[in-house]
Amino acid sequence: EFGALLLPLAAALGYAIASLVLKRPIAQGAGVVLLMVLGNWITAFIFAVIFGFDGLWNPDAGLFWALLGALGFLLGQCFSIWAVHSGEVSVQTPLMGSKTVIVAGMSALIGLERLGGLQWLAVLLSLCAVFLIAGGSLKRFASNGRTVLLVILACVGFGLADVSVAKGGEAYGVEG
């Protein structure tokens, strides 16, 4: 259960560091497509080392959720790199926290999770916290409009991947 708290914290820290690291190759002319290809190969290697392949593929589960999750991850990664490329990391990284709000909405929309009043209050408070951490003013968001839009699109993509994995995992006996 400690891992349930530690893993998201490690992921958020890793994302912030990766965003800062990406700024240098972008400043030296590296394109979004090159960075996406490298990022995908690095991700594939890490997943292969950590999880390996144990042959648990369930053909009865269908491909819909797997393909939707892969598409969401690809779009999330693409928009995220474009956001780093086009704007300030100090706006982009905290705004990625809005993914929690998007995932909550998507989960409720497809019936994956039924959220009660207190949970929706927590979602609203999370959204307020993200707004404050990312700059806390509509003027600042307006002046970084392109970055804000790209981050929201990245969050939708990554959120779609998260919800697809949770929904598709039901075929393997894993509950979201």
PDB file of C-alpha atoms in Angstrom:
ATOM      1  CA  GLU A   1       0.000   0.000   0.000  1.00  0.00           C
ATOM      2  CA  PHE A   2       2.976   2.293   0.517  1.00  0.00           C
ATOM      3  CA  GLY A   3       3.720   1.836  -3.197  1.00  0.00           C
ATOM      4  CA  ALA A   4       0.303   3.275  -4.033  1.00  0.00           C
ATOM      5  CA  LEU A   5       1.536   6.570  -2.571  1.00  0.00           C
ATOM      6  CA  LEU A   6       5.161   6.333  -3.636  1.00  0.00           C
ATOM      7  CA  LEU A   7       4.703   5.410  -7.314  1.00  0.00           C
ATOM      8  CA  PRO A   8       2.574   8.453  -8.277  1.00  0.00           C
ATOM      9  CA  LEU A   9       5.009  10.722  -6.446  1.00  0.00           C
ATOM     10  CA  ALA A  10       7.957   9.142  -8.280  1.00  0.00           C
ATOM     11  CA  ALA A  11       6.113   9.457 -11.601  1.00  0.00           C
ATOM     12  CA  ALA A  12       5.366  13.142 -11.010  1.00  0.00           C
ATOM     13  CA  LEU A  13       8.967  13.823 -10.048  1.00  0.00           C
ATOM     14  CA  GLY A  14      10.246  11.878 -13.054  1.00  0.00           C
ATOM     15  CA  TYR A  15       7.902  13.789 -15.363  1.00  0.00           C
ATOM     16  CA  ALA A  16       9.082  17.156 -14.040  1.00  0.00           C
ATOM     17  CA  ILE A  17      12.729  16.161 -14.462  1.00  0.00           C
ATOM     18  CA  ALA A  18      12.094  14.804 -17.967  1.00  0.00           C
ATOM     19  CA  SER A  19      10.369  18.057 -18.961  1.00  0.00           C
ATOM     20  CA  LEU A  20      13.373  20.055 -17.827  1.00  0.00           C
ATOM     21  CA  VAL A  21      15.789  17.667 -19.556  1.00  0.00           C
ATOM     22  CA  LEU A  22      13.807  17.949 -22.833  1.00  0.00           C
ATOM     23  CA  LYS A  23      14.270  21.723 -22.973  1.00  0.00           C
ATOM     24  CA  ARG A  24      17.963  21.427 -23.923  1.00  0.00           C
ATOM     25  CA  PRO A  25      17.597  19.173 -26.999  1.00  0.00           C
ATOM     26  CA  ILE A  26      14.579  21.245 -28.068  1.00  0.00           C
ATOM     27  CA  ALA A  27      16.656  24.432 -27.784  1.00  0.00           C
ATOM     28  CA  GLN A  28      19.326  22.766 -29.935  1.00  0.00           C
ATOM     29  CA  GLY A  29      16.808  21.929 -32.661  1.00  0.00           C
ATOM     30  CA  ALA A  30      15.554  18.425 -31.854  1.00  0.00           C
ATOM     31  CA  GLY A  31      12.085  17.895 -33.249  1.00  0.00           C
ATOM     32  CA  VAL A  32       8.982  16.565 -31.562  1.00  0.00           C
ATOM     33  CA  VAL A  33       8.906  13.396 -33.687  1.00  0.00           C
ATOM     34  CA  LEU A  34      12.505  12.480 -32.823  1.00  0.00           C
ATOM     35  CA  LEU A  35      11.841  13.008 -29.129  1.00  0.00           C
ATOM     36  CA  MET A  36       8.653  10.912 -29.329  1.00  0.00           C
ATOM     37  CA  VAL A  37      10.462   8.029 -31.033  1.00  0.00           C
ATOM     38  CA  LEU A  38      13.272   8.088 -28.483  1.00  0.00           C
ATOM     39  CA  GLY A  39      10.773   8.377 -25.629  1.00  0.00           C
ATOM     40  CA  ASN A  40       8.775   5.405 -26.892  1.00  0.00           C
ATOM     41  CA  TRP A  41      11.883   3.216 -27.236  1.00  0.00           C
ATOM     42  CA  ILE A  42      13.021   4.161 -23.728  1.00  0.00           C
ATOM     43  CA  THR A  43       9.536   3.434 -22.361  1.00  0.00           C
ATOM     44  CA  ALA A  44       9.382   0.079 -24.169  1.00  0.00           C
ATOM     45  CA  PHE A  45      12.782  -0.904 -22.790  1.00  0.00           C
ATOM     46  CA  ILE A  46      11.848   0.048 -19.221  1.00  0.00           C
ATOM     47  CA  PHE A  47       8.563  -1.881 -19.399  1.00  0.00           C
ATOM     48  CA  ALA A  48      10.291  -4.911 -20.918  1.00  0.00           C
ATOM     49  CA  VAL A  49      12.900  -4.961 -18.160  1.00  0.00           C
ATOM     50  CA  ILE A  50      10.483  -4.327 -15.294  1.00  0.00           C
ATOM     51  CA  PHE A  51       7.508  -6.403 -16.391  1.00  0.00           C
ATOM     52  CA  GLY A  52       8.776  -8.700 -19.125  1.00  0.00           C
ATOM     53  CA  PHE A  53       6.297 -10.726 -21.118  1.00  0.00           C
ATOM     54  CA  ASP A  54       4.590 -13.561 -19.301  1.00  0.00           C
ATOM     55  CA  GLY A  55       2.254 -14.737 -22.037  1.00  0.00           C
ATOM     56  CA  LEU A  56      -0.959 -13.685 -20.289  1.00  0.00           C
ATOM     57  CA  TRP A  57      -2.533 -12.269 -23.454  1.00  0.00           C
ATOM     58  CA  ASN A  58      -6.259 -12.886 -23.413  1.00  0.00           C
ATOM     59  CA  PRO A  59      -7.577 -12.862 -26.997  1.00  0.00           C
ATOM     60  CA  ASP A  60     -11.165 -12.885 -25.694  1.00  0.00           C
ATOM     61  CA  ALA A  61     -10.574  -9.460 -24.154  1.00  0.00           C
ATOM     62  CA  GLY A  62     -10.539  -7.908 -27.604  1.00  0.00           C
ATOM     63  CA  LEU A  63      -8.269  -5.187 -28.841  1.00  0.00           C
ATOM     64  CA  PHE A  64     -10.513  -2.155 -28.368  1.00  0.00           C
ATOM     65  CA  TRP A  65      -9.286  -1.039 -24.936  1.00  0.00           C
ATOM     66  CA  ALA A  66      -5.675  -1.917 -25.705  1.00  0.00           C
ATOM     67  CA  LEU A  67      -5.707   0.073 -28.944  1.00  0.00           C
ATOM     68  CA  LEU A  68      -7.560   2.968 -27.328  1.00  0.00           C
ATOM     69  CA  GLY A  69      -5.027   3.008 -24.490  1.00  0.00           C
ATOM     70  CA  ALA A  70      -2.092   2.928 -26.905  1.00  0.00           C
ATOM     71  CA  LEU A  71      -3.601   5.739 -28.973  1.00  0.00           C
ATOM     72  CA  GLY A  72      -4.241   7.783 -25.833  1.00  0.00           C
ATOM     73  CA  PHE A  73      -0.677   7.294 -24.627  1.00  0.00           C
ATOM     74  CA  LEU A  74       0.748   8.241 -28.027  1.00  0.00           C
ATOM     75  CA  LEU A  75      -1.393  11.387 -28.225  1.00  0.00           C
ATOM     76  CA  GLY A  76      -0.597  12.276 -24.620  1.00  0.00           C
ATOM     77  CA  GLN A  77       3.101  11.946 -25.266  1.00  0.00           C
ATOM     78  CA  CYS A  78       2.914  13.932 -28.496  1.00  0.00           C
ATOM     79  CA  PHE A  79       0.963  16.832 -26.992  1.00  0.00           C
ATOM     80  CA  SER A  80       3.133  16.785 -23.880  1.00  0.00           C
ATOM     81  CA  ILE A  81       6.337  17.142 -25.880  1.00  0.00           C
ATOM     82  CA  TRP A  82       4.760  19.888 -27.994  1.00  0.00           C
ATOM     83  CA  ALA A  83       3.775  21.685 -24.800  1.00  0.00           C
ATOM     84  CA  VAL A  84       7.359  21.530 -23.519  1.00  0.00           C
ATOM     85  CA  HIS A  85       8.551  22.674 -26.954  1.00  0.00           C
ATOM     86  CA  SER A  86       6.203  25.635 -27.153  1.00  0.00           C
ATOM     87  CA  GLY A  87       6.093  27.037 -23.649  1.00  0.00           C
ATOM     88  CA  GLU A  88       7.288  27.381 -20.124  1.00  0.00           C
ATOM     89  CA  VAL A  89       7.960  24.232 -18.122  1.00  0.00           C
ATOM     90  CA  SER A  90       6.841  26.167 -15.028  1.00  0.00           C
ATOM     91  CA  VAL A  91       3.332  26.324 -16.524  1.00  0.00           C
ATOM     92  CA  GLN A  92       3.316  22.986 -18.335  1.00  0.00           C
ATOM     93  CA  THR A  93       4.468  20.641 -15.560  1.00  0.00           C
ATOM     94  CA  PRO A  94       2.027  21.708 -12.814  1.00  0.00           C
ATOM     95  CA  LEU A  95      -0.851  21.735 -15.294  1.00  0.00           C
ATOM     96  CA  MET A  96      -0.285  18.028 -15.922  1.00  0.00           C
ATOM     97  CA  GLY A  97      -1.899  17.587 -12.508  1.00  0.00           C
ATOM     98  CA  SER A  98      -5.230  18.286 -14.188  1.00  0.00           C
ATOM     99  CA  LYS A  99      -5.044  14.733 -15.537  1.00  0.00           C
ATOM    100  CA  THR A 100      -6.517  13.535 -12.238  1.00  0.00           C
ATOM    101  CA  VAL A 101      -9.634  15.593 -12.897  1.00  0.00           C
ATOM    102  CA  ILE A 102      -9.891  14.310 -16.458  1.00  0.00           C
ATOM    103  CA  VAL A 103      -9.443  10.684 -15.359  1.00  0.00           C
ATOM    104  CA  ALA A 104     -12.146  11.092 -12.709  1.00  0.00           C
ATOM    105  CA  GLY A 105     -14.538  12.488 -15.314  1.00  0.00           C
ATOM    106  CA  MET A 106     -13.734   9.793 -17.881  1.00  0.00           C
ATOM    107  CA  SER A 107     -14.050   7.032 -15.276  1.00  0.00           C
ATOM    108  CA  ALA A 108     -17.476   8.273 -14.250  1.00  0.00           C
ATOM    109  CA  LEU A 109     -18.505   8.728 -17.891  1.00  0.00           C
ATOM    110  CA  ILE A 110     -17.795   5.125 -18.937  1.00  0.00           C
ATOM    111  CA  GLY A 111     -19.048   3.630 -15.675  1.00  0.00           C
ATOM    112  CA  LEU A 112     -15.658   2.495 -14.462  1.00  0.00           C
ATOM    113  CA  GLU A 113     -15.999   4.292 -11.156  1.00  0.00           C
ATOM    114  CA  ARG A 114     -18.970   5.801  -9.393  1.00  0.00           C
ATOM    115  CA  LEU A 115     -17.880   8.907  -7.526  1.00  0.00           C
ATOM    116  CA  GLY A 116     -19.749  10.239  -4.519  1.00  0.00           C
ATOM    117  CA  GLY A 117     -20.137  13.831  -3.396  1.00  0.00           C
ATOM    118  CA  LEU A 118     -16.965  13.876  -1.298  1.00  0.00           C
ATOM    119  CA  GLN A 119     -14.960  12.436  -4.178  1.00  0.00           C
ATOM    120  CA  TRP A 120     -16.245  15.118  -6.554  1.00  0.00           C
ATOM    121  CA  LEU A 121     -15.338  17.701  -3.917  1.00  0.00           C
ATOM    122  CA  ALA A 122     -11.807  16.236  -3.898  1.00  0.00           C
ATOM    123  CA  VAL A 123     -11.712  16.500  -7.698  1.00  0.00           C
ATOM    124  CA  LEU A 124     -12.760  20.153  -7.486  1.00  0.00           C
ATOM    125  CA  LEU A 125     -10.135  20.869  -4.814  1.00  0.00           C
ATOM    126  CA  SER A 126      -7.507  19.148  -6.983  1.00  0.00           C
ATOM    127  CA  LEU A 127      -8.448  21.373  -9.883  1.00  0.00           C
ATOM    128  CA  CYS A 128      -8.134  24.480  -7.677  1.00  0.00           C
ATOM    129  CA  ALA A 129      -4.719  23.298  -6.441  1.00  0.00           C
ATOM    130  CA  VAL A 130      -3.476  22.728  -9.992  1.00  0.00           C
ATOM    131  CA  PHE A 131      -4.688  26.194 -10.986  1.00  0.00           C
ATOM    132  CA  LEU A 132      -2.859  27.807  -8.058  1.00  0.00           C
ATOM    133  CA  ILE A 133       0.366  25.839  -8.519  1.00  0.00           C
ATOM    134  CA  ALA A 134       0.447  26.507 -12.270  1.00  0.00           C
ATOM    135  CA  GLY A 135       0.277  30.264 -11.892  1.00  0.00           C
ATOM    136  CA  GLY A 136      -2.996  31.101 -10.244  1.00  0.00           C
ATOM    137  CA  SER A 137      -4.257  33.674 -12.710  1.00  0.00           C
ATOM    138  CA  LEU A 138      -6.331  33.611 -15.861  1.00  0.00           C
ATOM    139  CA  LYS A 139      -4.033  36.303 -17.271  1.00  0.00           C
ATOM    140  CA  ARG A 140      -1.018  33.989 -16.979  1.00  0.00           C
ATOM    141  CA  PHE A 141      -2.967  31.134 -18.578  1.00  0.00           C
ATOM    142  CA  ALA A 142      -4.095  33.428 -21.399  1.00  0.00           C
ATOM    143  CA  SER A 143      -0.532  34.541 -22.063  1.00  0.00           C
ATOM    144  CA  ASN A 144       0.470  30.857 -22.281  1.00  0.00           C
ATOM    145  CA  GLY A 145      -2.670  29.790 -24.150  1.00  0.00           C
ATOM    146  CA  ARG A 146      -0.988  27.431 -26.598  1.00  0.00           C
ATOM    147  CA  THR A 147       0.920  25.647 -23.828  1.00  0.00           C
ATOM    148  CA  VAL A 148      -2.226  25.353 -21.701  1.00  0.00           C
ATOM    149  CA  LEU A 149      -4.204  23.891 -24.619  1.00  0.00           C
ATOM    150  CA  LEU A 150      -1.449  21.387 -25.464  1.00  0.00           C
ATOM    151  CA  VAL A 151      -1.183  20.316 -21.824  1.00  0.00           C
ATOM    152  CA  ILE A 152      -4.945  19.789 -21.557  1.00  0.00           C
ATOM    153  CA  LEU A 153      -4.848  17.701 -24.749  1.00  0.00           C
ATOM    154  CA  ALA A 154      -1.907  15.719 -23.315  1.00  0.00           C
ATOM    155  CA  CYS A 155      -3.894  15.117 -20.131  1.00  0.00           C
ATOM    156  CA  VAL A 156      -6.863  13.887 -22.168  1.00  0.00           C
ATOM    157  CA  GLY A 157      -4.577  11.489 -24.051  1.00  0.00           C
ATOM    158  CA  PHE A 158      -2.863  10.160 -20.926  1.00  0.00           C
ATOM    159  CA  GLY A 159      -6.220  10.016 -19.133  1.00  0.00           C
ATOM    160  CA  LEU A 160      -7.657   7.975 -21.992  1.00  0.00           C
ATOM    161  CA  ALA A 161      -4.723   5.588 -21.650  1.00  0.00           C
ATOM    162  CA  ASP A 162      -5.278   5.255 -17.880  1.00  0.00           C
ATOM    163  CA  VAL A 163      -9.008   4.627 -18.198  1.00  0.00           C
ATOM    164  CA  SER A 164      -8.490   2.179 -21.077  1.00  0.00           C
ATOM    165  CA  VAL A 165      -5.985   0.160 -19.062  1.00  0.00           C
ATOM    166  CA  ALA A 166      -8.361   0.055 -16.094  1.00  0.00           C
ATOM    167  CA  LYS A 167     -11.371  -0.886 -18.239  1.00  0.00           C
ATOM    168  CA  GLY A 168      -9.442  -3.394 -20.367  1.00  0.00           C
ATOM    169  CA  GLY A 169      -7.895  -4.930 -17.252  1.00  0.00           C
ATOM    170  CA  GLU A 170     -11.330  -6.200 -16.211  1.00  0.00           C
ATOM    171  CA  ALA A 171     -10.949  -8.980 -18.816  1.00  0.00           C
ATOM    172  CA  TYR A 172      -7.898 -10.187 -16.888  1.00  0.00           C
ATOM    173  CA  GLY A 173      -9.568 -10.083 -13.500  1.00  0.00           C
ATOM    174  CA  VAL A 174      -8.051  -6.737 -12.512  1.00  0.00           C
ATOM    175  CA  GLU A 175     -10.494  -4.181 -11.176  1.00  0.00           C
ATOM    176  CA  GLY A 176      -9.924  -0.474 -11.931  1.00  0.00           C
TER     177      GLY A 176
END
